XYZ file of C-alpha atoms in Angstrom:
641
model
C 0.000 0.000 0.000
C 1.310 3.453 -0.925
C 1.418 6.515 1.292
C 0.822 10.022 -0.082
C 4.498 10.722 -0.736
C 4.860 7.452 -2.698
C 1.874 8.410 -4.839
C 3.340 11.871 -5.484
C 6.650 10.260 -6.479
C 4.990 7.871 -8.940
C 2.949 10.728 -10.421
C 6.153 12.770 -10.825
C 7.850 9.905 -12.728
C 4.843 9.603 -15.028
C 4.501 13.349 -15.637
C 8.177 13.811 -16.520
C 8.485 10.512 -18.449
C 11.252 9.096 -16.232
C 10.304 5.408 -16.282
C 13.660 4.437 -17.833
C 15.722 5.856 -14.956
C 16.752 4.151 -11.725
C 14.689 4.794 -8.586
C 17.627 6.605 -6.903
C 18.068 8.919 -9.906
C 14.364 9.727 -9.974
C 14.227 10.267 -6.195
C 17.121 12.695 -6.417
C 15.274 14.567 -9.160
C 12.023 14.472 -7.158
C 13.598 16.021 -4.039
C 15.431 18.675 -6.065
C 12.262 19.549 -7.981
C 10.121 20.091 -4.897
C 12.681 21.770 -2.650
C 13.902 24.240 -5.269
C 10.393 24.939 -6.610
C 9.947 27.046 -3.476
C 12.179 29.723 -5.020
C 10.220 30.172 -8.249
C 6.981 28.163 -8.289
C 6.229 26.501 -11.610
C 9.616 27.266 -13.200
C 10.735 23.639 -13.465
C 7.411 22.564 -14.970
C 8.179 24.600 -18.079
C 11.984 24.611 -18.068
C 13.141 20.996 -17.958
C 16.655 22.044 -19.066
C 17.048 23.920 -15.802
C 15.797 20.931 -13.832
C 18.430 18.774 -15.563
C 21.063 21.359 -14.681
C 20.323 21.568 -10.956
C 20.211 17.759 -10.589
C 23.982 17.294 -10.348
C 25.508 14.037 -11.575
C 29.243 14.613 -11.252
C 31.837 11.845 -10.673
C 34.165 14.341 -8.996
C 31.489 15.887 -6.764
C 29.343 12.811 -6.199
C 27.947 14.016 -2.841
C 26.538 17.192 -4.414
C 23.196 15.993 -5.751
C 21.595 19.372 -6.333
C 22.901 22.894 -6.949
C 20.892 26.070 -7.482
C 22.143 29.659 -7.465
C 20.175 32.878 -6.988
C 21.220 36.417 -7.846
C 18.900 39.060 -6.419
C 16.312 36.311 -5.878
C 16.464 35.261 -9.560
C 17.414 31.692 -10.521
C 20.541 31.580 -12.688
C 20.211 29.241 -15.683
C 23.346 30.357 -17.564
C 26.255 32.780 -17.041
C 24.672 35.490 -19.199
C 21.753 35.704 -16.750
C 24.281 37.251 -14.348
C 25.146 40.027 -16.814
C 21.491 40.701 -17.594
C 20.481 40.927 -13.919
C 23.418 43.164 -12.973
C 22.748 45.436 -15.936
C 19.302 46.019 -14.452
C 20.120 46.031 -10.727
C 23.737 47.326 -10.700
C 24.591 45.370 -7.517
C 23.945 41.738 -6.680
C 23.394 39.448 -3.696
C 24.381 35.862 -4.452
C 22.802 32.870 -2.697
C 24.239 29.380 -3.249
C 22.284 26.220 -2.433
C 23.807 22.733 -2.460
C 21.742 19.638 -1.712
C 23.095 16.293 -0.528
C 21.776 12.979 0.771
C 22.987 11.677 4.107
C 26.803 11.779 4.163
C 27.286 15.305 5.517
C 31.021 15.061 6.167
C 31.759 13.911 2.605
C 29.528 16.678 1.227
C 31.362 19.352 3.239
C 34.749 18.038 2.065
C 33.641 18.205 -1.559
C 32.302 21.743 -1.143
C 35.638 22.815 0.383
C 37.457 21.243 -2.566
C 35.095 22.868 -5.089
C 35.569 26.421 -3.811
C 39.295 26.037 -3.153
C 39.911 25.003 -6.755
C 37.114 26.899 -8.511
C 39.463 29.055 -10.605
C 41.227 25.946 -11.877
C 38.125 23.829 -12.524
C 37.527 22.653 -16.081
C 34.137 24.191 -16.634
C 32.460 21.345 -18.440
C 29.256 21.201 -16.415
C 26.736 24.031 -16.662
C 26.371 24.513 -12.911
C 30.149 24.886 -12.468
C 30.306 27.395 -15.348
C 27.623 29.529 -13.672
C 29.277 29.293 -10.255
C 32.736 30.101 -11.654
C 31.467 33.191 -13.444
C 29.441 34.349 -10.429
C 32.602 34.061 -8.279
C 34.958 35.651 -10.840
C 36.686 38.947 -10.019
C 34.611 40.807 -12.626
C 31.388 39.851 -10.824
C 32.753 39.919 -7.255
C 33.330 43.654 -7.645
C 29.579 44.098 -8.100
C 28.451 42.070 -5.076
C 26.539 43.821 -2.311
C 28.180 41.412 0.147
C 29.867 38.026 0.177
C 27.568 35.179 -0.913
C 25.199 33.299 1.365
C 25.801 29.529 1.439
C 22.969 27.129 2.299
C 23.688 23.404 2.644
C 20.525 21.310 2.299
C 20.675 17.824 3.816
C 17.998 15.229 3.024
C 18.079 12.455 5.621
C 15.676 10.457 7.753
C 18.229 9.509 10.444
C 17.384 12.442 12.725
C 20.930 13.877 12.819
C 20.861 17.596 13.677
C 24.567 18.222 14.276
C 25.835 21.620 13.176
C 27.859 21.584 9.957
C 31.524 22.479 10.377
C 33.837 23.692 7.629
C 37.498 24.681 7.842
C 38.072 28.227 9.155
C 39.166 29.569 5.747
C 35.838 28.494 4.286
C 33.892 30.941 6.477
C 36.040 33.781 5.133
C 34.422 33.431 1.713
C 30.766 33.791 2.794
C 28.656 36.320 4.670
C 26.557 33.512 6.127
C 26.653 29.707 6.142
C 23.628 27.728 7.276
C 22.190 24.243 6.965
C 18.642 23.228 6.079
C 17.585 19.716 7.047
C 14.673 17.943 5.446
C 13.265 14.458 5.887
C 10.306 12.594 4.481
C 7.798 14.440 6.675
C 9.307 17.839 5.910
C 9.376 17.046 2.179
C 5.682 16.257 2.279
C 5.055 19.617 3.956
C 7.066 21.369 1.231
C 4.955 19.658 -1.442
C 1.729 20.811 0.240
C 3.119 24.327 0.521
C 4.167 24.402 -3.148
C 0.675 23.310 -4.119
C -0.764 26.014 -1.847
C -2.684 23.221 -0.156
C -2.181 24.054 3.497
C -3.763 25.845 6.432
C -2.393 28.872 8.253
C -3.362 29.577 11.865
C -3.023 33.221 12.906
C -3.490 35.231 16.086
C -5.374 38.362 15.059
C -6.276 40.972 17.648
C -9.536 42.874 17.218
C -10.471 41.348 13.873
C -13.758 42.894 12.717
C -16.204 41.006 10.525
C -17.179 43.092 7.490
C -20.853 42.905 6.496
C -20.698 41.366 3.019
C -24.237 40.530 2.008
C -25.216 36.931 1.341
C -23.330 34.304 3.338
C -22.899 32.054 0.289
C -20.367 34.542 -1.122
C -18.080 34.096 1.879
C -16.927 36.373 4.675
C -14.306 39.033 5.253
C -12.387 40.515 8.184
C -10.392 43.697 8.661
C -7.627 43.655 11.251
C -4.134 44.766 12.190
C -1.688 41.886 11.852
C 1.624 41.937 13.665
C 4.807 41.518 11.618
C 5.508 38.309 13.544
C 2.189 36.815 12.401
C 2.871 37.913 8.819
C 6.246 36.157 8.970
C 4.560 33.041 10.330
C 2.138 33.156 7.390
C 4.638 33.865 4.607
C 7.845 32.099 5.683
C 8.503 28.344 5.775
C 10.135 26.556 8.687
C 13.371 26.630 6.639
C 13.284 30.432 6.544
C 12.251 30.629 2.863
C 9.580 32.982 1.570
C 6.456 31.176 0.329
C 6.648 32.709 -3.140
C 3.668 30.746 -4.445
C 1.541 32.746 -1.990
C 1.834 35.648 -4.450
C 0.713 33.738 -7.582
C -2.498 35.780 -7.839
C -0.759 39.111 -7.265
C -0.543 41.092 -10.508
C 2.739 42.641 -9.381
C 5.879 40.680 -8.830
C 8.360 41.915 -6.247
C 10.010 45.072 -7.614
C 13.354 44.832 -5.798
C 15.131 47.926 -4.527
C 12.718 50.497 -5.950
C 12.417 53.877 -4.250
C 9.074 52.834 -2.721
C 10.566 49.643 -1.302
C 13.536 51.540 0.091
C 11.062 53.809 1.904
C 9.264 50.744 3.290
C 12.551 49.377 4.627
C 13.508 52.749 6.089
C 10.207 52.926 7.997
C 10.639 49.370 9.283
C 14.125 50.185 10.542
C 13.628 53.707 11.933
C 9.931 54.147 12.747
C 8.366 50.684 13.176
C 5.491 52.014 15.290
C 4.488 54.364 12.422
C 4.395 51.623 9.803
C 0.672 51.020 10.251
C 0.049 54.714 9.459
C 2.283 54.956 6.391
C 1.548 51.615 4.688
C -1.573 50.758 2.664
C -1.678 47.236 4.062
C -2.279 43.877 2.420
C -5.229 41.859 1.094
C -5.467 38.086 1.543
C -7.961 35.789 -0.156
C -8.458 32.185 0.955
C -10.952 29.412 0.382
C -12.274 29.782 3.903
C -11.547 31.708 7.104
C -12.880 30.482 10.437
C -12.423 31.541 14.058
C -11.085 28.702 16.237
C -10.078 28.905 19.903
C -9.237 32.589 19.688
C -7.296 32.165 16.455
C -8.208 32.341 12.765
C -7.638 29.425 10.363
C -7.072 30.271 6.676
C -7.375 27.600 3.971
C -4.993 27.991 0.991
C -4.262 31.715 1.490
C -3.110 33.979 -1.353
C -1.790 37.527 -0.892
C -3.293 39.430 -3.815
C -2.212 42.926 -2.832
C 0.830 43.813 -0.747
C 3.605 41.835 -2.407
C 6.091 44.693 -1.885
C 5.144 45.058 1.787
C 5.471 41.317 2.476
C 8.814 41.033 0.697
C 10.289 44.008 2.542
C 9.060 42.706 5.917
C 10.703 39.385 4.997
C 13.971 41.153 4.088
C 13.902 43.077 7.347
C 13.298 39.817 9.229
C 16.276 38.169 7.487
C 18.453 41.204 8.211
C 17.674 41.027 11.926
C 15.544 44.194 12.109
C 13.461 44.412 15.281
C 9.852 44.101 14.067
C 8.132 43.978 17.457
C 6.323 47.291 16.965
C 5.229 46.700 13.369
C 1.525 46.287 12.588
C 0.038 45.852 9.097
C -3.538 46.703 8.133
C -4.961 43.478 6.689
C -8.146 42.557 4.854
C -8.857 38.817 4.712
C -11.564 37.483 2.395
C -12.736 33.887 2.644
C -14.613 32.517 -0.366
C -14.395 29.429 -2.555
C -16.237 31.121 -5.428
C -13.892 31.929 -8.304
C -15.917 34.972 -9.385
C -15.632 36.480 -5.904
C -11.908 35.866 -5.485
C -11.120 37.166 -8.975
C -13.189 40.272 -8.232
C -11.145 40.831 -5.074
C -7.886 40.431 -7.018
C -8.987 43.017 -9.588
C -10.384 45.405 -6.994
C -7.308 45.209 -4.761
C -4.959 46.058 -7.613
C -6.964 48.289 -9.921
C -5.698 51.514 -8.377
C -2.066 50.441 -8.345
C -1.411 48.820 -11.728
C 1.264 50.626 -13.729
C 2.432 49.139 -16.998
C 6.006 47.954 -16.617
C 8.035 45.222 -18.289
C 7.508 42.918 -15.305
C 3.732 43.045 -15.876
C 3.733 42.184 -19.580
C 1.529 39.121 -19.247
C -1.401 40.957 -17.658
C -1.993 42.716 -20.989
C -5.061 41.765 -23.013
C -2.899 40.372 -25.816
C -1.588 37.641 -23.516
C -5.041 36.829 -22.157
C -6.338 36.371 -25.693
C -3.235 34.391 -26.635
C -3.862 32.051 -23.690
C -7.402 31.434 -24.999
C -6.064 30.874 -28.527
C -3.809 28.090 -27.239
C -6.729 26.481 -25.404
C -8.968 26.250 -28.497
C -6.326 25.155 -31.040
C -4.503 21.913 -31.720
C -2.295 20.486 -34.489
C -3.146 16.958 -35.642
C -0.501 14.463 -34.521
C 0.677 16.388 -31.432
C -0.387 16.827 -27.832
C -2.457 19.896 -27.091
C -0.290 22.717 -25.714
C -1.015 25.497 -23.220
C 0.380 28.955 -22.561
C 1.071 29.403 -18.845
C 0.519 33.148 -18.635
C 0.518 33.064 -14.828
C 2.834 30.827 -12.814
C 1.336 27.444 -11.889
C -2.085 28.191 -13.348
C -2.430 24.587 -14.559
C -0.925 22.933 -11.467
C -4.248 21.484 -10.308
C -5.230 20.133 -13.728
C -3.812 16.601 -13.745
C -4.815 16.101 -17.386
C -2.245 18.710 -18.467
C 1.343 17.460 -18.224
C 4.419 19.688 -17.802
C 5.637 18.930 -21.340
C 2.424 20.466 -22.720
C 3.034 23.852 -21.086
C 5.123 26.772 -22.307
C 5.959 29.667 -19.998
C 6.386 33.307 -20.969
C 10.141 32.729 -20.794
C 10.002 29.871 -23.300
C 7.620 31.765 -25.556
C 9.672 34.934 -25.853
C 12.862 32.909 -26.354
C 11.319 30.812 -29.135
C 9.841 33.898 -30.831
C 13.231 35.627 -30.786
C 14.721 32.576 -32.490
C 12.026 31.761 -35.038
C 10.324 34.979 -36.066
C 12.737 37.781 -35.123
C 15.755 36.098 -36.763
C 17.897 36.406 -33.609
C 18.491 32.794 -32.583
C 21.852 33.824 -31.081
C 19.995 35.832 -28.410
C 17.212 33.327 -27.765
C 18.714 31.877 -24.569
C 18.946 35.298 -22.895
C 16.981 36.249 -19.787
C 13.347 37.137 -20.544
C 13.817 40.587 -18.966
C 16.582 41.336 -21.465
C 14.602 40.006 -24.434
C 11.471 41.951 -23.530
C 13.452 45.150 -23.112
C 15.219 44.694 -26.440
C 12.239 43.545 -28.510
C 9.331 45.307 -26.798
C 8.352 47.061 -30.039
C 8.557 43.867 -32.102
C 6.740 41.259 -29.978
C 3.303 40.891 -28.350
C 1.880 43.779 -30.358
C -1.919 44.093 -30.416
C -2.113 43.892 -34.209
C -0.147 40.629 -34.377
C -1.705 37.322 -35.356
C -1.600 34.664 -32.640
C -0.541 31.948 -35.093
C 3.249 32.541 -35.033
C 3.257 32.548 -31.216
C 1.347 29.286 -31.130
C 3.560 27.579 -33.732
C 6.784 28.749 -32.098
C 5.546 27.211 -28.819
C 4.576 23.983 -30.606
C 8.050 23.673 -32.147
C 9.782 24.606 -28.885
C 7.952 21.974 -26.811
C 8.116 19.181 -29.379
C 11.745 19.661 -30.454
C 12.643 19.635 -26.758
C 10.615 16.425 -26.276
C 12.412 14.714 -29.185
C 15.785 15.548 -27.642
C 14.656 14.292 -24.226
C 13.387 11.024 -25.623
C 16.767 10.451 -27.304
C 15.314 10.648 -30.819
C 17.644 13.499 -31.814
C 21.431 13.584 -31.232
C 22.181 14.505 -27.631
C 25.275 16.455 -28.735
C 23.002 18.977 -30.495
C 20.648 19.593 -27.565
C 22.251 22.928 -26.713
C 21.529 24.029 -30.302
C 17.842 23.138 -30.118
C 16.803 26.716 -30.980
C 18.921 26.541 -34.141
C 17.311 23.197 -35.014
C 13.846 24.752 -34.555
C 14.836 27.609 -36.831
C 16.125 25.224 -39.510
C 12.912 23.165 -39.375
C 10.948 26.316 -40.181
C 13.340 27.808 -42.727
C 14.034 24.566 -44.642
C 10.332 23.814 -45.045
C 8.765 27.231 -45.560
C 11.609 29.690 -46.187
C 12.089 33.047 -44.423
C 9.032 34.300 -42.563
C 7.439 37.698 -43.245
C 7.300 40.427 -40.599
C 4.958 39.690 -37.695
C 2.828 42.728 -38.537
C 2.667 41.780 -42.232
C -0.576 40.751 -43.912
C 1.273 37.670 -45.214
C 2.117 36.195 -41.808
C -1.090 34.143 -41.496
C -0.615 32.566 -44.918
C 2.971 31.661 -43.987
C 1.882 30.145 -40.664
C -0.872 28.121 -42.339
C 1.782 26.648 -44.648
C 3.993 25.782 -41.648
C 1.007 24.364 -39.756
C 0.103 22.101 -42.681
C 3.687 20.877 -43.070
C 3.748 19.772 -39.402
C 0.416 17.911 -39.393
C 0.377 14.183 -38.846
C 3.522 14.074 -36.715
C 5.904 14.998 -39.551
C 8.147 16.992 -37.213
C 10.324 13.966 -36.407
C 11.552 13.619 -39.996
C 11.880 17.385 -40.419
C 13.930 17.623 -37.215
C 16.242 14.784 -38.274
C 16.876 16.544 -41.583
C 17.485 19.824 -39.748
C 20.017 18.158 -37.410
C 21.889 16.630 -40.341
C 21.908 19.975 -42.161
C 23.071 21.816 -39.055
C 26.021 19.476 -38.528
C 27.085 19.784 -42.165
C 26.964 23.583 -41.982
C 28.705 23.641 -38.583
C 31.550 21.485 -39.985
C 31.855 23.836 -42.937
C 31.942 26.838 -40.571
C 34.716 25.308 -38.446
C 36.733 24.376 -41.547
C 36.388 27.942 -42.782
C 37.016 29.829 -39.516
C 39.225 27.473 -37.508
C 38.739 24.958 -34.633
C 38.341 27.592 -31.904
C 35.155 28.880 -33.572
C 33.273 25.678 -32.683
C 32.800 26.959 -29.108
C 31.005 30.220 -29.842
C 28.450 29.173 -32.448
C 25.427 29.250 -30.131
C 25.880 32.952 -29.300
C 27.223 34.129 -32.657
C 25.220 36.396 -34.965
C 27.922 35.810 -37.568
C 27.293 32.047 -37.442
C 23.535 32.650 -37.685
C 24.107 34.708 -40.854
C 26.351 31.970 -42.226
C 23.669 29.361 -41.419
C 20.973 31.308 -43.261
C 23.230 31.972 -46.232
C 23.929 28.247 -46.542
C 20.193 27.519 -46.467
C 18.899 30.301 -48.695
C 21.940 31.609 -50.555
C 21.552 34.990 -48.790
C 21.892 35.953 -45.124
C 18.243 37.134 -44.844
C 19.234 40.240 -42.918
C 16.314 42.647 -42.412
C 17.091 46.318 -42.140
C 14.998 49.083 -43.639
C 12.135 46.711 -44.522
C 11.575 45.894 -40.854
C 8.199 46.975 -39.479
C 8.185 48.435 -35.958
C 5.404 49.421 -33.586
C 5.375 51.947 -30.770
C 3.406 54.659 -28.980
C 3.364 58.216 -30.285
C 4.729 60.476 -27.547
C 3.558 63.794 -29.006
C 2.521 65.619 -32.188
C 3.360 69.317 -32.644
C 3.539 72.051 -35.310
C 6.902 73.386 -36.488
C 7.542 76.974 -37.557
C 6.401 76.117 -41.110
C 3.057 74.979 -39.655
C 3.671 71.317 -40.546
C 3.245 68.418 -38.149
C 6.047 66.438 -36.513
C 6.343 64.137 -33.527
C 8.235 61.398 -31.718
C 7.555 57.676 -31.279
C 8.781 55.721 -28.259
C 11.667 53.509 -29.368
C 14.724 51.973 -27.694
C 17.460 53.086 -27.327
C 16.426 56.479 -28.823
C 12.959 57.800 -29.636
C 12.191 58.128 -33.371
C 11.341 61.428 -35.091
C 8.607 61.527 -37.748
C 7.305 64.335 -39.950
C 4.276 65.176 -42.060
C 6.528 65.372 -45.139
C 7.071 61.589 -44.972
C 3.614 60.815 -43.580
C 0.996 63.035 -45.271
C -1.939 61.230 -43.598
C -0.799 62.000 -40.040
C -2.715 64.401 -37.801
C -2.611 65.561 -34.193
C -4.945 62.754 -33.063
C -1.976 60.359 -33.408
C -0.646 61.592 -30.040
C -0.799 58.823 -27.432
C -1.835 56.148 -29.942
C 0.015 53.034 -31.095
C 1.389 53.062 -34.626
C 3.378 50.861 -36.985
C 6.282 52.359 -38.928
C 9.516 51.760 -40.822
C 12.847 53.458 -40.192
C 15.077 55.087 -42.779
C 18.555 56.383 -42.107
C 20.496 59.331 -43.474
C 24.003 59.058 -42.081
C 23.604 58.837 -38.315
C 20.085 60.331 -38.404
C 16.961 58.148 -38.274
C 13.318 58.986 -38.937
C 10.049 57.053 -39.196
C 8.101 56.644 -42.429
C 4.849 54.849 -43.338
C 3.473 55.704 -39.892
C 0.036 54.097 -39.558
C -2.384 53.680 -36.677
C -2.511 50.140 -35.249
C -5.888 48.501 -34.704
C -6.117 45.943 -31.890
C -6.125 42.251 -32.808
C -9.607 40.897 -32.393
C -10.201 37.748 -30.352
C -10.233 34.549 -32.426
């Protein structure tokens, strides 16, 4: 007879198609998956490459069974993530997590060896490459402080001895701590990740809010102490329950000016915090008074993400929070319409469009629906996970059927923007660079859907061993070749011809034909790569993945031309202003990165002052170093399919 954890383990093996692996290998993967999912809920469901990376299988470091690194609370999946995050945040706080099973002394010895010889390590494994770069002098100079080291020990033997490293080891870190988990604790982590747990809070003077009919639920308004908020939002291992913010439209905004003010108040004027802060809103399936306390089922914080994160930071930094009170509204209802109404109402006054909030736009909501109603014959149905973990409770939808925003923007950069060399970059970087070229209201949904279909199915073919393992790191290039070899170069996303092109690609894939197309693409890629190395020299084999020059060479070998797109490229953006010059003719500027684009009535005779504040499409022409927009036309929103 199975217990609950056994059943979860078997379900995990089935979902991730791991039946061919040994039980020990799968258990290692299972523990890594659930423990590290606490840092970014849902990430490993849609990024199996990252899950492979953190599940360490190293002959030299055999006691290290899991390794995950965070920079400013962001999971690092490749060294370039470090550059992208530091470009945005300027300074970084590094957190290093290593997971082992049982033999603590051997694990500590291997960690001492790893860090003592890190500069000399042959960086063959992805996790060592990331760690080496994060600890290099170039990056060390941009640390806020020395890294935090957390050693995670999975064991059921009850040992709670303190870990002990050599004295020199403590010199390298600002803090070293151990986290111990066993079977019971792992089960609690799984419940927490699934947001399937109860919180019991002490709330003084909680007032029931009259809310009409009882069937819609109940609500309380209260002042919650910081200690109770910590108890609600922090696990027994001291980790923030990040999945508690899944329904919050805002992610944590880091060291913004507002958050710095929150921290300053917590540190200097804790007793005034309740006066200065807007408070938080919690929704849960049910709230009930019990023995002087309040029990919340499956709570979600839908407004107050910044407040909760800063209270958590203050708690971790040792700030005295005894005098801190937070105004709190708690709504208990199991009706979806009610909880969604609370989410919208709690955030309506605060939503500001920023890059971090891209997926709350209507385009993404409609795109999510488009995925749900479409399917290509011969392939599993696929889904766009617009919000983290939105399909976690639907057991009919498997992880390999789901694409995240990260995977979608990466695949679109590779397939339809002709920048496969950038496709592995951090989604923040890609969105910043291509914000005028992707997810535009006028765009058809077809290219987004087909790029996701290729991304998920090419990845599946590699994982099932049906494509050469040596080419897995070039899977984006293989996807691009599948498309280009079958249908040729794609038109611009805003072009009237894009639907016709996508219908041709759709038809070519029907009936499970991707396998043969992918095999042909792999063979073609290897032939072209060999030709490239013969032409450029052996050292050029190492930089192909990131090389725009290799991408141009690849396209030239396929089509006879490099397929570079310059002045024919169609952009979109918002008109900042429209004014009259001294000759009484109209001119204006369009938002564009890195510099805004000038446009004039001379090039655009149909323009008028009503263009101000509206979204337009345009092309760019250059005269020396000067650029201006031509063919400026108003963009009409894409209608729902």
